[in-house]
XYZ file of C-alpha atoms in Angstrom:
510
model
C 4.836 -7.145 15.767
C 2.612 -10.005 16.443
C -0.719 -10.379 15.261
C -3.817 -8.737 17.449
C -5.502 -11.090 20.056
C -8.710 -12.576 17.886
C -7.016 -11.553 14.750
C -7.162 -14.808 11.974
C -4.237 -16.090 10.478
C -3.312 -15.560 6.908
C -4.742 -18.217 4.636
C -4.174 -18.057 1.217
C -4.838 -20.606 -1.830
C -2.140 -20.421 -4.410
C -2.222 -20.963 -8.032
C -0.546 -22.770 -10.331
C 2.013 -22.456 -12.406
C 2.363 -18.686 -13.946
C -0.438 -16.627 -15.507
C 0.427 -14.204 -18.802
C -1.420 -11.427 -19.422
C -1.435 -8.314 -21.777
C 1.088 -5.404 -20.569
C -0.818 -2.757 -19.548
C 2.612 -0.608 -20.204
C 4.030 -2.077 -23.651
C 1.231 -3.571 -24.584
C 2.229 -7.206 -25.135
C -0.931 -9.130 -25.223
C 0.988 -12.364 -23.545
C 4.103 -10.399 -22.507
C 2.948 -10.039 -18.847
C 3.876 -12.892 -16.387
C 3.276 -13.217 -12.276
C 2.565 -15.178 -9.872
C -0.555 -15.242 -7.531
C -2.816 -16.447 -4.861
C -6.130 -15.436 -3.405
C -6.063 -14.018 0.343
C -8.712 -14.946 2.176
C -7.217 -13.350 5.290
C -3.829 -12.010 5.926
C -2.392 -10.391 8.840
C -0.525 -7.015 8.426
C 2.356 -8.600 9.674
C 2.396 -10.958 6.287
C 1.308 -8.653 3.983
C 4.620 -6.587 5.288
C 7.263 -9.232 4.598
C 5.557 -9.948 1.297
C 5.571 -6.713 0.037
C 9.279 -7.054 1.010
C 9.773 -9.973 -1.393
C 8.361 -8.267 -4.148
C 4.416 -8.979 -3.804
C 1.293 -6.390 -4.076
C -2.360 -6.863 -3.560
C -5.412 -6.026 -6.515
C -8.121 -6.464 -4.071
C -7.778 -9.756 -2.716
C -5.862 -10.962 -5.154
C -1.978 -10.862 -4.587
C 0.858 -11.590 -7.151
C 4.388 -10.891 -7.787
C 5.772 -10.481 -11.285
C 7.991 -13.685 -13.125
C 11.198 -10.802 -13.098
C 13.199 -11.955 -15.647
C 10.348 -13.176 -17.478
C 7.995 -10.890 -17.709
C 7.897 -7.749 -20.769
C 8.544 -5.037 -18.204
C 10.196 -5.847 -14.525
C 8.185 -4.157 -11.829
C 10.598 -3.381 -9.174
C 8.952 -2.148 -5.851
C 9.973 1.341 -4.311
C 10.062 2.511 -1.346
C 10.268 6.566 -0.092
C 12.185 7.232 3.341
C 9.833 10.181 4.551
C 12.053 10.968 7.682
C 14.728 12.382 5.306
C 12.066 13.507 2.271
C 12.438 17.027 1.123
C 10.021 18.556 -1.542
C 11.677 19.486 -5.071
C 10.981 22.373 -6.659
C 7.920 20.686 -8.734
C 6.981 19.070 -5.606
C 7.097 22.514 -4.164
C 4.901 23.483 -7.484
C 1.993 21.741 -6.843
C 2.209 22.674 -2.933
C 2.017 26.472 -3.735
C -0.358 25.849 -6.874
C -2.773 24.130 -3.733
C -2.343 26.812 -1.320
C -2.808 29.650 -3.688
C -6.327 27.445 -4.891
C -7.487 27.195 -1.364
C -6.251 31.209 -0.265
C -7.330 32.837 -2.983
C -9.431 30.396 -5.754
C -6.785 31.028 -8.630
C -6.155 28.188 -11.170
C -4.415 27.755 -14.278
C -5.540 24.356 -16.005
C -3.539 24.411 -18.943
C -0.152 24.114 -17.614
C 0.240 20.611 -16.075
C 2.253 19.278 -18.458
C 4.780 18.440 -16.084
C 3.258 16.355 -14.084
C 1.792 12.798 -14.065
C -2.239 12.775 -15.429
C -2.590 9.663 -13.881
C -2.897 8.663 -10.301
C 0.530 7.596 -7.721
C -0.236 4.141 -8.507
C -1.999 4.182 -11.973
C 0.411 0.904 -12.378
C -2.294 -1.176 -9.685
C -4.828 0.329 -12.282
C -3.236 -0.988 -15.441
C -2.411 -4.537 -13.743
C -6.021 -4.864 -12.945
C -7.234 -4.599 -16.421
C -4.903 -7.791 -16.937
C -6.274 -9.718 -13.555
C -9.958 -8.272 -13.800
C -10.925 -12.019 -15.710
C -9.195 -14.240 -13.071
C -10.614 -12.051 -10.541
C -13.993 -12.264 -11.782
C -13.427 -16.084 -12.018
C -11.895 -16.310 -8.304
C -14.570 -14.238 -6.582
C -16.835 -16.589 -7.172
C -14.942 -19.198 -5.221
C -17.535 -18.897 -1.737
C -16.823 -22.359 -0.666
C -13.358 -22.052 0.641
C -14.010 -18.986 2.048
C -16.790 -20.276 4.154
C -14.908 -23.713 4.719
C -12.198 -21.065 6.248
C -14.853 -19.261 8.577
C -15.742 -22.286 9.781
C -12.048 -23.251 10.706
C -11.617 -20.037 12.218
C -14.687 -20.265 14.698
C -13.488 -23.230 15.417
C -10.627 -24.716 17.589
C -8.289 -27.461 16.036
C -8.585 -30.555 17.841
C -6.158 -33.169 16.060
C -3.005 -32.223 17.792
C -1.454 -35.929 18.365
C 1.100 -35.443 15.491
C 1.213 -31.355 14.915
C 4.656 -30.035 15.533
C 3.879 -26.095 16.657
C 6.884 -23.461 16.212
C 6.572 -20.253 17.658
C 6.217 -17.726 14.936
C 8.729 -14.991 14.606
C 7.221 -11.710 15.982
C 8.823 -9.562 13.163
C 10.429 -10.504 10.097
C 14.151 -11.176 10.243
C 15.219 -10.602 6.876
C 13.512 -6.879 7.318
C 15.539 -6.580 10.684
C 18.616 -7.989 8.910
C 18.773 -4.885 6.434
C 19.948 -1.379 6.201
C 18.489 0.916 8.726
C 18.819 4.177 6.994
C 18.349 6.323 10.077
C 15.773 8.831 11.273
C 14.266 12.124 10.626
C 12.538 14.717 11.313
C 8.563 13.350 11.734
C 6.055 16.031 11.889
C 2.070 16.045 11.884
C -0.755 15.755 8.841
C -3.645 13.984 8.282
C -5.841 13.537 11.603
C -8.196 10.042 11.514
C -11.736 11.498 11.837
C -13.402 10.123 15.510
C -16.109 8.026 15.675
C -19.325 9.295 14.654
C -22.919 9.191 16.529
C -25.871 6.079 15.158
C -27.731 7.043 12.160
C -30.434 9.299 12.380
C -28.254 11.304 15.845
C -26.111 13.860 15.691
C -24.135 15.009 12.388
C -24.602 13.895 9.061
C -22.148 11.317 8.185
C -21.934 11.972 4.458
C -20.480 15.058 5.217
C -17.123 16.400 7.301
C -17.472 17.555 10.455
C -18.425 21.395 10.375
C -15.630 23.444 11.751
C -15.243 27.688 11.869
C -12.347 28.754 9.659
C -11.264 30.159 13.026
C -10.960 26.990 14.337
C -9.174 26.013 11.028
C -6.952 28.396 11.444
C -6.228 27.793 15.369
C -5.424 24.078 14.192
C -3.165 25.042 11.981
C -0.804 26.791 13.773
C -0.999 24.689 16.269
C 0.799 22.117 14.104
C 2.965 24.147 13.052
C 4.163 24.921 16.473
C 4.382 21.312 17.055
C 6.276 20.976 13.550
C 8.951 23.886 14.506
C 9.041 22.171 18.792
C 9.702 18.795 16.590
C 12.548 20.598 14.011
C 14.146 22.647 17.616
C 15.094 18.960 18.950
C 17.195 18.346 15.741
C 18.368 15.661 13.644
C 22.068 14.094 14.443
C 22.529 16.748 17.855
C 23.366 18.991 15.287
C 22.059 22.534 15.904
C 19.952 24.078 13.269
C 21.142 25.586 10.309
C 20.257 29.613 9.244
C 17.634 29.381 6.008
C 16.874 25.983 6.410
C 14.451 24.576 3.946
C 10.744 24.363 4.148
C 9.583 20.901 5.559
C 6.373 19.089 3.438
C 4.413 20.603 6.495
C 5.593 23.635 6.029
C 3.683 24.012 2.980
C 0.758 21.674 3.428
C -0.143 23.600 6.773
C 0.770 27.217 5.890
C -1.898 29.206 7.407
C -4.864 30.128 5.248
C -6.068 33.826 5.100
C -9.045 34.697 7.455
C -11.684 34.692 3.970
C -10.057 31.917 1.891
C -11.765 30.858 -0.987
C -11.701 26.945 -0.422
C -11.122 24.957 2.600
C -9.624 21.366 1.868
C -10.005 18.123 4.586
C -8.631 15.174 5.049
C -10.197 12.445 6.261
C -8.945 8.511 6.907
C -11.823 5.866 7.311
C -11.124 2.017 7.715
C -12.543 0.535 4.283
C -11.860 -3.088 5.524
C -13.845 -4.000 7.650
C -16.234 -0.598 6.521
C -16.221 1.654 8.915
C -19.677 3.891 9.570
C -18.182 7.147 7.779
C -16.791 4.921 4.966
C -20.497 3.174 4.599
C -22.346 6.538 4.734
C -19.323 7.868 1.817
C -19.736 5.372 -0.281
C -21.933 5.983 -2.875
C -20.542 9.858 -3.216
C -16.833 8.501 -3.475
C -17.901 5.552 -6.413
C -19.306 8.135 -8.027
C -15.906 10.087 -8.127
C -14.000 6.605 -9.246
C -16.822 6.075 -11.531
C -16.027 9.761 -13.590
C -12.062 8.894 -13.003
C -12.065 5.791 -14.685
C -14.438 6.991 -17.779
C -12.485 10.537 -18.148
C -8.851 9.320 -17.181
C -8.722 5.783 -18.316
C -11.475 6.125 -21.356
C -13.275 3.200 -19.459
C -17.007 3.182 -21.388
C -19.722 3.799 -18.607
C -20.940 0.073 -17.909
C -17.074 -0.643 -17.165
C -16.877 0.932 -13.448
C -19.344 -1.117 -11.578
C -20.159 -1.013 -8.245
C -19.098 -4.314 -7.752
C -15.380 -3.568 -9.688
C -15.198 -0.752 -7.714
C -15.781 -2.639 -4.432
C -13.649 -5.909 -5.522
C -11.016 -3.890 -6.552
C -10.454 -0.933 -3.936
C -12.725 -1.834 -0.918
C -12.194 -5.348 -0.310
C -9.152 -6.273 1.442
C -7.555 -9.343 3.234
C -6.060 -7.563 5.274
C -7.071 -7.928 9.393
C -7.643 -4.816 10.770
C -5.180 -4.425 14.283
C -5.224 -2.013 16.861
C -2.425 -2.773 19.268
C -1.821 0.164 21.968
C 1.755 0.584 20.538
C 0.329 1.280 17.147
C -0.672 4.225 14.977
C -4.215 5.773 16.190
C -5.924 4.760 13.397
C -4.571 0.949 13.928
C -3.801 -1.320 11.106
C -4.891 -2.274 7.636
C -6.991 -0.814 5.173
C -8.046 2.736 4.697
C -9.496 5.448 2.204
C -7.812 8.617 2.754
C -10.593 11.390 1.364
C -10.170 14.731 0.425
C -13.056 16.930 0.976
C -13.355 20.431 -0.806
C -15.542 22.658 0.507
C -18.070 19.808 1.603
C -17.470 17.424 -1.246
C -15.041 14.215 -2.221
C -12.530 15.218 -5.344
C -10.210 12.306 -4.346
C -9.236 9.192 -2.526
C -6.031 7.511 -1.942
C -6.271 3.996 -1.192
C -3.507 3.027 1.590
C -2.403 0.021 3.888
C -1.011 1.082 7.034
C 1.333 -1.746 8.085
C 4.088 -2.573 10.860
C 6.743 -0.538 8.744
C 5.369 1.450 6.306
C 1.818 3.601 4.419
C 1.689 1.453 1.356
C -0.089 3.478 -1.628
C -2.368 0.989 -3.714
C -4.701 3.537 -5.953
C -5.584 6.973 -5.988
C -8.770 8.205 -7.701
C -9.795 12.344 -8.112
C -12.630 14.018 -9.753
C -11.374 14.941 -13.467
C -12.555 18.650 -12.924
C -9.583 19.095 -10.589
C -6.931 17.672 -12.476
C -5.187 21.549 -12.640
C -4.400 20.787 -8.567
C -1.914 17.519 -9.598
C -3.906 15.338 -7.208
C -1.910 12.505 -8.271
C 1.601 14.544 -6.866
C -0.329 16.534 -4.159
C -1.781 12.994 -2.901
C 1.525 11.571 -2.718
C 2.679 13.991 -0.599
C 0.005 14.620 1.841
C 0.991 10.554 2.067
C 4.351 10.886 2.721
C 3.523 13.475 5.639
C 1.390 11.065 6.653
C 3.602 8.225 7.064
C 5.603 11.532 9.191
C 2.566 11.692 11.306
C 2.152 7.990 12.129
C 6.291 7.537 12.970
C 5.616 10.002 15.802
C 3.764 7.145 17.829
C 5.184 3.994 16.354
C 8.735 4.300 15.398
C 9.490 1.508 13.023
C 6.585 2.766 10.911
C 8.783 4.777 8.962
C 8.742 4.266 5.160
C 6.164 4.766 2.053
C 5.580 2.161 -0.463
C 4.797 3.611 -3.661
C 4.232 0.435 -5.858
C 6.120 -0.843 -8.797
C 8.845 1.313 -10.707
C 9.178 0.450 -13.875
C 12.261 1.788 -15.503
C 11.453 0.580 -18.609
C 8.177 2.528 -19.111
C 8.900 6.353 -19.091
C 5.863 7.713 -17.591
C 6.141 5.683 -14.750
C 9.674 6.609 -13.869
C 8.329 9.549 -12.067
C 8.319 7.565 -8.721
C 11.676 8.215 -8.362
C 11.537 11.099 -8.436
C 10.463 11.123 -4.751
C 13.678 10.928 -2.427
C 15.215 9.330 -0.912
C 14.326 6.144 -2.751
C 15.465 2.149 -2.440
C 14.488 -0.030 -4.883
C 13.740 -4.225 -3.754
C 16.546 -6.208 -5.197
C 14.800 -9.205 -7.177
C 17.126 -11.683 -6.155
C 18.034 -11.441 -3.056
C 15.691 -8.725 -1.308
C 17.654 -6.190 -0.002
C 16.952 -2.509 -0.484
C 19.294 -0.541 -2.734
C 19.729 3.287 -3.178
C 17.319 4.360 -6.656
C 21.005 6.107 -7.264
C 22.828 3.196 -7.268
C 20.609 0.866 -9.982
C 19.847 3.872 -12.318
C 22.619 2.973 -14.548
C 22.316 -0.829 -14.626
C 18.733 -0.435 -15.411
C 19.686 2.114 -18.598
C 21.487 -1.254 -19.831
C 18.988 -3.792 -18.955
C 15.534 -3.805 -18.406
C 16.021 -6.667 -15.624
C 18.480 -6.126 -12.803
C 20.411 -7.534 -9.947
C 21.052 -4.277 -7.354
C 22.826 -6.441 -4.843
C 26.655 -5.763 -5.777
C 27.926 -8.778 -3.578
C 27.834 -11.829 -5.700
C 27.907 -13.758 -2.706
C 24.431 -12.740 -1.377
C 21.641 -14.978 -1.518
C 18.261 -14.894 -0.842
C 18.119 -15.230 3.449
C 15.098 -16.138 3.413
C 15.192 -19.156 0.848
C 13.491 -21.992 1.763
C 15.597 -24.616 4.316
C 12.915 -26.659 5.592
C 10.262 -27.569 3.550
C 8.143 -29.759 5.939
C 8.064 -26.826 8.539
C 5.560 -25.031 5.663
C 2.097 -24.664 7.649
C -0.413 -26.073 5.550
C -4.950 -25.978 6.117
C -6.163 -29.610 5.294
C -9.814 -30.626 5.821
C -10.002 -27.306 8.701
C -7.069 -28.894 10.326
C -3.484 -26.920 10.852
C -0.678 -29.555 10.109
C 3.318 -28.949 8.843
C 3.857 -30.175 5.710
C 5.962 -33.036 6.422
C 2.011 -34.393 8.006
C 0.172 -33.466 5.559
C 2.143 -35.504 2.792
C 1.056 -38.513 4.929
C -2.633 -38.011 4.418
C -2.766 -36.361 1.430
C -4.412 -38.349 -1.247
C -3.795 -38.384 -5.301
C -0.955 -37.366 -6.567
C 1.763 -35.741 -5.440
C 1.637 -31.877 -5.215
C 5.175 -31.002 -3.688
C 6.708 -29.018 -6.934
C 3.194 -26.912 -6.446
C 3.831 -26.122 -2.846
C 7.738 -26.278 -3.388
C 7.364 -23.091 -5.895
C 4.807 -21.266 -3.351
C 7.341 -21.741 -0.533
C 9.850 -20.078 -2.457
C 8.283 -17.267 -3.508
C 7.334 -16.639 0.407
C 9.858 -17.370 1.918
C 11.165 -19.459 4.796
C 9.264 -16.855 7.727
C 5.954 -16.549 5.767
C 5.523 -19.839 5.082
C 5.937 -20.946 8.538
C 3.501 -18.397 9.643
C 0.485 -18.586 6.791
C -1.863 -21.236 5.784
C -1.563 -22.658 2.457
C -5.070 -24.274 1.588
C -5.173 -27.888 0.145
C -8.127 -29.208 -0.837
């Protein structure tokens, strides 16, 4: 897809060298070892083919771990929803929700099989390790406002520019397995815009609706989810007993007097959206509890401001192309409203090809519902949903597995899985690299010894480059750059891009 009319380019600043941090898994205080650069702007588009190189996003702060450097490799894993089928403890926390909501029964003392922590308590764990060199790079205003200016502002020195079309979508993702499709099916519906302050409903709280209505909604999708399931996958006719679909469960009818009623509601986060502004202080609060109760955090750790840096800002341009997903592109909160209150949010990137989960944060007094699980999949039947409109929107990131931390091998446990080959960024059945990874903690997936990286850097001056607000290739800007020479800097950024990416984004030089 190509970037949205008005939309700014991706400009990043890169730094460095390497940065070493302590693990937040073993615990190494220098074992840790990435990569980054701060985004100052970044298309979805970019963010897409990065993720698909092995990158991820704290804020606005985006690295990629040193792989066979760093204590414990972070591989990134991906779900294929179309072809996703509950387990039987996925199944557990589905009927454990329902039977909350029907009839208000609970058992809190038997969620020992399931993750405390949140889908991606792993962005959670990394942040303690960037929270320094984010409060250090946050403070960096200049550039940012040197790039507003370039952005309201139309590049004049053209005389010696050498402009490339850009790609529209990323080859090397086109260039890879396409796994097939499924069965997409409705979920989560992106709440309408609301009337000014002061008119109309209160915006701090979800729209009021008659459990009748509820109830009329409900099977309403699931008449659209059995229509959908008729059509069948392959031609093939449907089977006798066939298993219960993720909506199946998530949108079995409620009785007429049930004890809760749970909502779902997506707001933009970035740029804020009116229901996210008039939310805000209600959902920090609910971060604020998870991080002192879950992570032990004392109570002058979860600022506002670490709050906001870390799960509300976002480079990413928000895109709303007619071909898209209703609720466009970029950033969102995805709340969960319990009888008229937030108990959790899942932080998610909607992007060309895929929901990307970055954080999810719950109230600790519902921890007996496995929000972190039930989250995951009210995700992955989201990523359904969205696949109805826009077809190559069809996988879910979940972050970094990490096969050499136990309690965070419980993402694959969500299949079908691929995991990102680290050298040459192809996507590999979780099946397939299960045993390699019992034998080494860092792993080639690609079998074919042959296979490189297709998206290594060929042509080094074709890198875009912003130099004093002007847009110039590389091979330019080495003419009028001053000092010394900064080509082993730009040389290692280009590589960990890519050939496509750097063609496309801006690399600041100052």
């Amino acid at each position: 897809m190509a970037a949205a009319s008005g939309t700014s380019p991706t400009i990043v600043e890169y730094f460095e060298g390497e940065d070493f941090y302590r693990c937040g898994y073993c615990k190494n205080e220098t074992g840790s070892r990435s990569n980054g650069m701060w985004a100052h702007s970044m298309t979805v588009q970019d963010y897409q083919d990065l993720i698909d190189r092995g990158w991820r996003r704290s804020g606005k702060y985006v690295y990629k771990p040193v792989m066979n450097q760093t204590c414990c490799p972070q591989y990134t894993i991906r779900c294929r929803p179309l072809h996703f089928q509950p387990s039987k403890s996925h199944k557990k926390v589905l009927k454990k929700m329902f039977k909350f909501l029907s009839k208000g029964e609970f058992s809190k003392g038997n969620n020992e099989e399931e993750p405390m922590d949140s889908q991606m308590d792993d962005a959670g764990m990394h942040d303690f390790a960037l929270k320094s060199k984010l409060d250090i790079k946050s403070d960096q205003r200049p550039l940012s406002e040197d790039c507003h200016e370039f952005k309201e502002s139309k590049v004049k020195e053209k005389e010696d520019l050498e402009p490339k079309e850009t790609k529209m979508l990323n080859q090397s993702h086109a260039k890879q397995e396409k796994l097939g499709s499924g069965e997409p099916s409705s979920s989560v519906k992106v709440v309408p815009s609301t009337p000014k302050p002061g008119k109309g409903a209160d915006l701090s709280k979800p729209p009021c609706r008659k459990a009748k209505d509820i109830r009329k909604e409900r099977k309403r999708q699931k008449l659209i989810l059995k229509s959908q399931t008729d059509q069948v996958q392959h031609e093939e006719k449907p089977k006798l007993n066939q298993p219960k679909s993720i909506e199946d469960f998530i949108f079995d009818t409620l009785p007429d007097k049930s004890a809760h009623q749970l909502e779902v509601r997506v707001v933009r986060s970035s740029p804020p959206s009116s229901q996210f502004k008039a939310t805000f202080q209600e959902s920090y609060q609910v971060y604020k509890r998870y991080q002192m109760v879950i992570h032990k955090d004392p109570p002058d750790k979860p600022t506002v401001s670490q709050f906001t840096r870390f799960l509300c800002s976002s480079p990413l341009e928000a895109e709303n192309p007619p071909n898209g997903p209703d609720c466009g592109y970029g950033s969102f909160h995805q709340q969960y409203w319990l009888d008229g209150k937030i108990i959790a949010v899942g932080v998610i990137d909607v992007l060309p090809y895929c929901v990307s989960s970055v954080y999810l944060y719950y109230d600790p007094d519902y921890a007996f519902l496995s929000l972190g699980v039930y989250s995951a999949l009210r995700e992955i039947a989201f990523t359904r949903e969205l696949h109805e409109k826009t077809s190559q929107l069809s996988y879910y990131y979940m972050g970094f597995y990490i096969h050499s931390c136990p309690k965070m091998r419980y993402k694959g446990q969500y299949r079908p899985s691929d995991l990102l080959c680290p050298e040459t960024y192809v996507w590999v059945p979780i099946e397939q690299c299960l045993p390699a990874l019992e034998n080494s903690k860092y792993c080639r997936f690609n079998q074919d010894t042959k296979a490189v990286d297709e998206e290594r850097i060929k042509e080094l001056d074709r890198l875009r480059v912003l130099y004093k607000r002007t847009i110039m290739p590389y091979n330019i800007y080495k003419k009028r750059q001053k000092g010394p020479s900064d080509e082993a800097i730009v040389q290692q950024y280009a590589d960990l891009v890519g050939q496509t990416c750097s063609e496309r984004m801006l690399l600041f030089r100052s």
